Short mmCIF file of N, CA and C in Angstrom, two decimals:
data_model
loop_
_atom_site.label_atom_id
_atom_site.label_comp_id
_atom_site.label_asym_id
_atom_site.label_seq_id
_atom_site.Cartn_x
_atom_site.Cartn_y
_atom_site.Cartn_z
N UNK A 8 98.05 76.87 70.05
CA UNK A 8 97.84 77.78 71.15
C UNK A 8 97.90 79.20 70.64
N UNK A 9 97.03 80.01 71.10
CA UNK A 9 97.00 81.42 70.77
C UNK A 9 97.98 82.14 71.69
N UNK A 10 99.19 82.38 71.21
CA UNK A 10 100.23 82.95 72.05
C UNK A 10 99.95 84.38 72.44
N UNK A 11 99.15 85.08 71.67
CA UNK A 11 98.84 86.46 72.00
C UNK A 11 98.08 86.56 73.32
N UNK A 12 97.42 85.50 73.73
CA UNK A 12 96.61 85.57 74.94
C UNK A 12 97.25 84.83 76.12
N UNK A 13 98.54 84.53 76.05
CA UNK A 13 99.22 83.83 77.14
C UNK A 13 99.53 84.82 78.26
N UNK A 14 99.29 84.40 79.49
CA UNK A 14 99.56 85.21 80.66
C UNK A 14 100.54 84.43 81.53
N UNK A 15 101.58 85.09 81.99
CA UNK A 15 102.58 84.47 82.85
C UNK A 15 102.65 85.28 84.14
N UNK A 16 102.51 84.58 85.27
CA UNK A 16 102.63 85.23 86.57
C UNK A 16 103.67 84.47 87.38
N UNK A 17 104.64 85.19 87.89
CA UNK A 17 105.69 84.62 88.72
C UNK A 17 105.65 85.32 90.07
N UNK A 18 105.78 84.57 91.14
CA UNK A 18 105.74 85.20 92.46
C UNK A 18 106.51 84.42 93.50
N UNK A 19 107.03 85.14 94.46
CA UNK A 19 107.61 84.56 95.66
C UNK A 19 106.70 84.99 96.81
N UNK A 20 106.25 84.02 97.58
CA UNK A 20 105.30 84.29 98.66
C UNK A 20 105.84 83.81 99.99
N UNK A 21 105.82 84.68 100.98
CA UNK A 21 106.08 84.32 102.37
C UNK A 21 104.78 84.54 103.11
N UNK A 22 104.35 83.52 103.88
CA UNK A 22 103.05 83.58 104.56
C UNK A 22 103.20 83.10 106.00
N UNK A 23 102.38 83.66 106.88
CA UNK A 23 102.41 83.19 108.25
C UNK A 23 101.36 83.86 109.12
N UNK A 24 100.94 83.15 110.15
CA UNK A 24 99.95 83.69 111.08
C UNK A 24 100.49 84.89 111.85
N UNK A 25 101.76 84.85 112.18
CA UNK A 25 102.37 85.94 112.94
C UNK A 25 103.27 86.82 112.07
N UNK A 26 103.18 86.66 110.75
CA UNK A 26 104.04 87.42 109.84
C UNK A 26 103.60 88.89 109.81
N UNK A 27 104.55 89.78 110.09
CA UNK A 27 104.32 91.22 109.97
C UNK A 27 105.13 91.69 108.76
N UNK A 28 104.46 92.07 107.67
CA UNK A 28 105.18 92.47 106.46
C UNK A 28 106.20 93.59 106.68
N UNK A 29 105.91 94.50 107.60
CA UNK A 29 106.86 95.60 107.86
C UNK A 29 108.15 95.05 108.46
N UNK A 30 108.06 94.04 109.33
CA UNK A 30 109.26 93.42 109.90
C UNK A 30 110.08 92.75 108.81
N UNK A 31 109.41 92.03 107.91
CA UNK A 31 110.12 91.33 106.83
C UNK A 31 110.83 92.34 105.93
N UNK A 32 110.15 93.41 105.59
CA UNK A 32 110.73 94.46 104.75
C UNK A 32 111.95 95.08 105.44
N UNK A 33 111.84 95.35 106.73
CA UNK A 33 112.96 95.95 107.47
C UNK A 33 114.16 95.02 107.53
N UNK A 34 113.93 93.73 107.73
CA UNK A 34 115.02 92.77 107.81
C UNK A 34 115.70 92.58 106.45
N UNK A 35 114.89 92.43 105.41
CA UNK A 35 115.44 92.16 104.07
C UNK A 35 115.95 93.41 103.36
N UNK A 36 115.39 94.57 103.71
CA UNK A 36 115.75 95.80 103.01
C UNK A 36 115.19 95.85 101.60
N UNK A 37 114.13 95.09 101.37
CA UNK A 37 113.50 95.01 100.05
C UNK A 37 111.99 95.21 100.23
N UNK A 38 111.41 96.08 99.43
CA UNK A 38 109.96 96.32 99.51
C UNK A 38 109.20 95.29 98.69
N UNK A 39 108.09 94.78 99.23
CA UNK A 39 107.29 93.80 98.49
C UNK A 39 106.39 94.47 97.46
N UNK A 40 105.91 93.68 96.52
CA UNK A 40 104.90 94.17 95.58
C UNK A 40 103.51 94.07 96.20
N UNK A 41 103.37 93.12 97.13
CA UNK A 41 102.10 92.92 97.81
C UNK A 41 102.38 92.52 99.25
N UNK A 42 101.55 93.03 100.15
CA UNK A 42 101.64 92.62 101.55
C UNK A 42 100.26 92.70 102.17
N UNK A 43 100.06 91.85 103.17
CA UNK A 43 98.82 91.95 103.94
C UNK A 43 99.12 91.53 105.37
N UNK A 44 98.37 92.13 106.29
CA UNK A 44 98.54 91.88 107.71
C UNK A 44 97.35 91.08 108.21
N UNK A 45 97.63 90.02 108.97
CA UNK A 45 96.56 89.21 109.55
C UNK A 45 95.73 90.11 110.46
N UNK A 46 94.41 89.96 110.35
CA UNK A 46 93.49 90.73 111.18
C UNK A 46 93.06 92.04 110.55
N UNK A 47 93.74 92.47 109.49
CA UNK A 47 93.41 93.70 108.80
C UNK A 47 92.04 93.54 108.13
N UNK A 48 91.22 94.57 108.20
CA UNK A 48 89.91 94.53 107.57
C UNK A 48 89.96 95.37 106.29
N UNK A 49 89.54 94.75 105.17
CA UNK A 49 89.55 95.43 103.88
C UNK A 49 88.20 95.21 103.19
N UNK A 50 87.79 96.13 102.34
CA UNK A 50 86.51 95.95 101.64
C UNK A 50 86.64 94.94 100.49
N UNK A 51 85.62 94.09 100.34
CA UNK A 51 85.57 93.17 99.20
C UNK A 51 85.07 93.93 97.98
N UNK A 52 85.08 93.27 96.82
CA UNK A 52 84.56 93.91 95.61
C UNK A 52 83.07 94.22 95.74
N UNK A 53 82.38 93.48 96.60
CA UNK A 53 80.96 93.72 96.84
C UNK A 53 80.73 94.77 97.93
N UNK A 54 81.84 95.27 98.52
CA UNK A 54 81.70 96.31 99.53
C UNK A 54 81.63 95.80 100.97
N UNK A 55 81.64 94.49 101.16
CA UNK A 55 81.60 93.95 102.52
C UNK A 55 83.01 93.94 103.10
N UNK A 56 83.10 94.00 104.42
CA UNK A 56 84.40 93.95 105.08
C UNK A 56 84.90 92.51 105.15
N UNK A 57 86.15 92.31 104.79
CA UNK A 57 86.79 91.01 104.87
C UNK A 57 87.99 91.16 105.81
N UNK A 58 88.13 90.21 106.72
CA UNK A 58 89.27 90.22 107.63
C UNK A 58 90.33 89.26 107.12
N UNK A 59 91.53 89.77 106.93
CA UNK A 59 92.65 88.95 106.46
C UNK A 59 92.96 87.87 107.49
N UNK A 60 93.15 86.62 107.04
CA UNK A 60 93.36 85.51 107.95
C UNK A 60 94.82 85.10 108.08
N UNK A 61 95.71 85.73 107.31
CA UNK A 61 97.13 85.38 107.35
C UNK A 61 97.96 86.57 106.87
N UNK A 62 99.17 86.67 107.37
CA UNK A 62 100.09 87.70 106.89
C UNK A 62 100.79 87.22 105.63
N UNK A 63 101.02 88.14 104.68
CA UNK A 63 101.66 87.79 103.40
C UNK A 63 102.65 88.89 103.02
N UNK A 64 103.79 88.45 102.48
CA UNK A 64 104.80 89.34 101.89
C UNK A 64 105.19 88.69 100.57
N UNK A 65 105.11 89.44 99.45
CA UNK A 65 105.43 88.81 98.16
C UNK A 65 106.04 89.76 97.16
N UNK A 66 106.80 89.15 96.25
CA UNK A 66 107.36 89.84 95.08
C UNK A 66 106.76 89.15 93.87
N UNK A 67 106.25 89.94 92.91
CA UNK A 67 105.56 89.35 91.76
C UNK A 67 105.96 90.03 90.46
N UNK A 68 105.91 89.25 89.39
CA UNK A 68 106.08 89.76 88.03
C UNK A 68 104.97 89.14 87.18
N UNK A 69 104.18 89.97 86.54
CA UNK A 69 103.12 89.52 85.63
C UNK A 69 103.47 89.99 84.23
N UNK A 70 103.19 89.13 83.23
CA UNK A 70 103.49 89.50 81.85
C UNK A 70 102.52 88.82 80.90
N UNK A 71 102.21 89.50 79.83
CA UNK A 71 101.50 88.89 78.70
C UNK A 71 102.59 88.62 77.68
N UNK A 72 103.01 87.36 77.59
CA UNK A 72 104.16 87.03 76.76
C UNK A 72 104.01 85.64 76.18
N UNK A 73 104.60 85.42 75.02
CA UNK A 73 104.59 84.08 74.42
C UNK A 73 105.79 83.26 74.89
N UNK A 74 106.69 83.88 75.65
CA UNK A 74 107.90 83.20 76.09
C UNK A 74 108.18 83.58 77.54
N UNK A 75 108.49 82.60 78.34
CA UNK A 75 108.74 82.86 79.76
C UNK A 75 110.11 83.46 80.03
N UNK A 76 111.02 83.43 79.08
CA UNK A 76 112.40 83.84 79.30
C UNK A 76 112.52 85.26 79.84
N UNK A 77 111.84 86.21 79.22
CA UNK A 77 111.96 87.61 79.63
C UNK A 77 111.35 87.87 81.01
N UNK A 78 110.10 87.44 81.26
CA UNK A 78 109.57 87.66 82.61
C UNK A 78 110.35 86.91 83.70
N UNK A 79 110.86 85.72 83.37
CA UNK A 79 111.63 84.96 84.34
C UNK A 79 112.94 85.68 84.66
N UNK A 80 113.60 86.23 83.66
CA UNK A 80 114.83 86.98 83.88
C UNK A 80 114.57 88.19 84.78
N UNK A 81 113.48 88.91 84.53
CA UNK A 81 113.11 90.06 85.37
C UNK A 81 112.83 89.60 86.81
N UNK A 82 112.10 88.52 86.95
CA UNK A 82 111.77 87.98 88.27
C UNK A 82 113.04 87.60 89.04
N UNK A 83 113.95 86.89 88.39
CA UNK A 83 115.18 86.47 89.05
C UNK A 83 116.05 87.67 89.43
N UNK A 84 116.06 88.70 88.61
CA UNK A 84 116.78 89.92 88.94
C UNK A 84 116.21 90.54 90.21
N UNK A 85 114.88 90.54 90.31
CA UNK A 85 114.23 91.09 91.50
C UNK A 85 114.49 90.25 92.74
N UNK A 86 114.69 88.92 92.55
CA UNK A 86 114.93 88.03 93.69
C UNK A 86 116.40 88.02 94.12
N UNK A 87 117.27 88.59 93.32
CA UNK A 87 118.69 88.56 93.62
C UNK A 87 119.02 89.11 95.00
N UNK A 88 118.35 90.17 95.42
CA UNK A 88 118.58 90.73 96.75
C UNK A 88 118.23 89.75 97.86
N UNK A 89 117.20 88.94 97.66
CA UNK A 89 116.82 87.94 98.65
C UNK A 89 117.87 86.84 98.72
N UNK A 90 118.38 86.45 97.56
CA UNK A 90 119.43 85.42 97.50
C UNK A 90 120.69 85.93 98.20
N UNK A 91 121.05 87.19 97.94
CA UNK A 91 122.23 87.78 98.57
C UNK A 91 122.04 87.88 100.08
N UNK A 92 120.83 88.26 100.53
CA UNK A 92 120.55 88.33 101.96
C UNK A 92 120.77 86.96 102.62
N UNK A 93 120.26 85.90 101.99
CA UNK A 93 120.44 84.55 102.53
C UNK A 93 121.90 84.16 102.63
N UNK A 94 122.68 84.49 101.61
CA UNK A 94 124.11 84.15 101.60
C UNK A 94 124.86 84.94 102.68
N UNK A 95 124.56 86.25 102.81
CA UNK A 95 125.22 87.09 103.81
C UNK A 95 124.93 86.63 105.23
N UNK A 96 123.70 86.17 105.46
CA UNK A 96 123.26 85.83 106.81
C UNK A 96 123.27 84.33 107.10
N UNK A 97 123.74 83.55 106.14
CA UNK A 97 123.72 82.07 106.28
C UNK A 97 122.35 81.62 106.79
N UNK A 98 121.31 82.13 106.13
CA UNK A 98 119.96 81.88 106.58
C UNK A 98 119.03 81.68 105.38
N UNK A 99 117.82 81.23 105.66
CA UNK A 99 116.82 81.09 104.61
C UNK A 99 115.63 81.98 104.91
N UNK A 100 114.83 82.22 103.91
CA UNK A 100 113.64 83.06 104.09
C UNK A 100 112.66 82.43 105.07
N UNK A 101 112.67 81.10 105.17
CA UNK A 101 111.76 80.42 106.10
C UNK A 101 112.14 80.64 107.55
N UNK A 102 113.35 81.15 107.81
CA UNK A 102 113.76 81.42 109.18
C UNK A 102 113.38 82.83 109.65
N UNK A 103 112.80 83.62 108.76
CA UNK A 103 112.39 84.97 109.13
C UNK A 103 111.25 84.92 110.15
N UNK A 104 111.18 85.91 111.04
CA UNK A 104 110.15 85.88 112.09
C UNK A 104 108.74 85.89 111.50
N UNK A 105 107.91 84.96 111.99
CA UNK A 105 106.52 84.90 111.59
C UNK A 105 106.24 84.12 110.32
N UNK A 106 107.29 83.68 109.61
CA UNK A 106 107.09 82.96 108.35
C UNK A 106 106.80 81.48 108.65
N UNK A 107 105.62 81.02 108.25
CA UNK A 107 105.23 79.62 108.40
C UNK A 107 105.46 78.83 107.11
N UNK A 108 105.34 79.51 105.97
CA UNK A 108 105.58 78.85 104.69
C UNK A 108 106.05 79.86 103.67
N UNK A 109 106.77 79.35 102.68
CA UNK A 109 107.23 80.18 101.58
C UNK A 109 107.32 79.32 100.35
N UNK A 110 107.11 79.92 99.20
CA UNK A 110 107.20 79.18 97.95
C UNK A 110 107.35 80.15 96.78
N UNK A 111 107.86 79.61 95.68
CA UNK A 111 107.91 80.33 94.42
C UNK A 111 106.80 79.75 93.56
N UNK A 112 106.03 80.62 92.93
CA UNK A 112 104.88 80.20 92.14
C UNK A 112 105.05 80.63 90.69
N UNK A 113 104.82 79.70 89.77
CA UNK A 113 104.85 80.01 88.34
C UNK A 113 103.48 79.60 87.78
N UNK A 114 102.77 80.55 87.20
CA UNK A 114 101.46 80.30 86.62
C UNK A 114 101.48 80.73 85.16
N UNK A 115 101.13 79.81 84.27
CA UNK A 115 101.08 80.10 82.83
C UNK A 115 99.67 79.78 82.35
N UNK A 116 99.02 80.78 81.78
CA UNK A 116 97.65 80.62 81.29
C UNK A 116 97.62 80.98 79.81
N UNK A 117 96.95 80.15 79.04
CA UNK A 117 96.82 80.41 77.61
C UNK A 117 95.49 79.91 77.10
N UNK A 118 95.10 80.35 75.94
CA UNK A 118 93.85 79.89 75.37
C UNK A 118 94.11 79.01 74.15
N UNK A 119 93.25 78.03 73.99
CA UNK A 119 93.36 77.08 72.88
C UNK A 119 92.40 77.47 71.77
N UNK A 120 92.89 77.40 70.55
CA UNK A 120 91.98 77.48 69.41
C UNK A 120 91.41 76.08 69.23
N UNK A 121 90.39 75.95 68.42
CA UNK A 121 89.73 74.65 68.27
C UNK A 121 90.63 73.57 67.71
N UNK A 122 91.67 73.92 66.96
CA UNK A 122 92.55 72.90 66.37
C UNK A 122 93.84 72.68 67.17
N UNK A 123 94.00 73.34 68.29
CA UNK A 123 95.19 73.16 69.12
C UNK A 123 95.15 71.85 69.89
N UNK A 124 96.32 71.33 70.20
CA UNK A 124 96.45 70.08 70.94
C UNK A 124 96.67 70.30 72.44
N UNK A 125 96.86 71.52 72.88
CA UNK A 125 97.03 71.79 74.29
C UNK A 125 98.45 71.62 74.80
N UNK A 126 99.42 71.68 73.94
CA UNK A 126 100.81 71.51 74.34
C UNK A 126 101.39 72.86 74.79
N UNK A 127 102.06 72.83 75.93
CA UNK A 127 102.73 74.02 76.44
C UNK A 127 104.15 73.63 76.79
N UNK A 128 105.10 74.39 76.34
CA UNK A 128 106.50 74.14 76.68
C UNK A 128 107.05 75.34 77.44
N UNK A 129 107.76 75.05 78.50
CA UNK A 129 108.43 76.07 79.28
C UNK A 129 109.88 75.63 79.43
N UNK A 130 110.79 76.49 79.07
CA UNK A 130 112.20 76.17 79.19
C UNK A 130 112.84 77.11 80.20
N UNK A 131 113.47 76.51 81.20
CA UNK A 131 114.19 77.27 82.22
C UNK A 131 115.64 76.82 82.17
N UNK A 132 116.52 77.78 82.02
CA UNK A 132 117.95 77.49 81.85
C UNK A 132 118.56 76.98 83.17
N UNK A 133 119.61 76.16 83.08
CA UNK A 133 120.25 75.60 84.28
C UNK A 133 120.69 76.67 85.29
N UNK A 134 121.22 77.79 84.81
CA UNK A 134 121.65 78.84 85.75
C UNK A 134 120.45 79.46 86.47
N UNK A 135 119.29 79.51 85.79
CA UNK A 135 118.08 80.02 86.43
C UNK A 135 117.56 79.04 87.49
N UNK A 136 117.63 77.75 87.18
CA UNK A 136 117.25 76.73 88.17
C UNK A 136 118.16 76.83 89.39
N UNK A 137 119.45 77.03 89.16
CA UNK A 137 120.40 77.15 90.27
C UNK A 137 120.09 78.36 91.15
N UNK A 138 119.71 79.48 90.53
CA UNK A 138 119.34 80.67 91.32
C UNK A 138 118.09 80.40 92.15
N UNK A 139 117.08 79.79 91.54
CA UNK A 139 115.86 79.46 92.30
C UNK A 139 116.17 78.53 93.46
N UNK A 140 117.08 77.58 93.25
CA UNK A 140 117.44 76.63 94.31
C UNK A 140 118.07 77.33 95.51
N UNK A 141 118.76 78.44 95.27
CA UNK A 141 119.40 79.18 96.37
C UNK A 141 118.38 79.79 97.33
N UNK A 142 117.13 79.88 96.92
CA UNK A 142 116.08 80.40 97.80
C UNK A 142 115.65 79.36 98.84
N UNK A 143 115.93 78.08 98.57
CA UNK A 143 115.53 76.98 99.46
C UNK A 143 114.02 76.96 99.68
N UNK A 144 113.28 77.21 98.61
CA UNK A 144 111.82 77.20 98.66
C UNK A 144 111.29 76.27 97.57
N UNK A 145 110.14 75.65 97.81
CA UNK A 145 109.55 74.83 96.76
C UNK A 145 109.07 75.69 95.59
N UNK A 146 109.01 75.09 94.42
CA UNK A 146 108.52 75.75 93.21
C UNK A 146 107.19 75.10 92.83
N UNK A 147 106.14 75.90 92.76
CA UNK A 147 104.82 75.42 92.35
C UNK A 147 104.57 75.92 90.93
N UNK A 148 104.26 75.00 90.03
CA UNK A 148 104.02 75.36 88.63
C UNK A 148 102.60 74.95 88.25
N UNK A 149 101.85 75.89 87.68
CA UNK A 149 100.48 75.63 87.26
C UNK A 149 100.33 76.09 85.82
N UNK A 150 99.72 75.22 84.99
CA UNK A 150 99.38 75.58 83.61
C UNK A 150 97.87 75.54 83.52
N UNK A 151 97.30 76.56 82.91
CA UNK A 151 95.86 76.58 82.68
C UNK A 151 95.63 76.89 81.20
N UNK A 152 94.97 75.96 80.52
CA UNK A 152 94.65 76.14 79.11
C UNK A 152 93.14 76.22 78.97
N UNK A 153 92.67 77.29 78.40
CA UNK A 153 91.24 77.53 78.29
C UNK A 153 90.85 77.50 76.82
N UNK A 154 89.85 76.68 76.50
CA UNK A 154 89.35 76.63 75.12
C UNK A 154 88.45 77.84 74.87
N UNK A 155 88.74 78.54 73.78
CA UNK A 155 87.93 79.72 73.45
C UNK A 155 86.66 79.34 72.74
#
């Protein structure tokens, strides 16, 4: 595997038909990296208007790295406020107004040289797994290996 071309994206996503990102931000006291409002009209890359079909609030960390440890540590540090909010309020993120679904997403993309076997290893420490579990959200993991 060509480690120089590995891309790691980590994100926490809250989504819902009635989700208002400003309400979520006000309740949590944490600003998202990305938000969208259902019904909002935005221009596409081709210049056409697109209407958002769902509300979204998310925190994301993207990295070009050969090891997930550093971006994962940064991501978990950023999620710590959400974990503390849940503990203080004896609540989960899925109980927030307008939230229909929530999940943590891990995406790892890398390119294969012609002699590579396509093996990818990701190691997550037990304490990191325990922190993710405190969010009470599913974890979606996707690996994409592209032959150059």
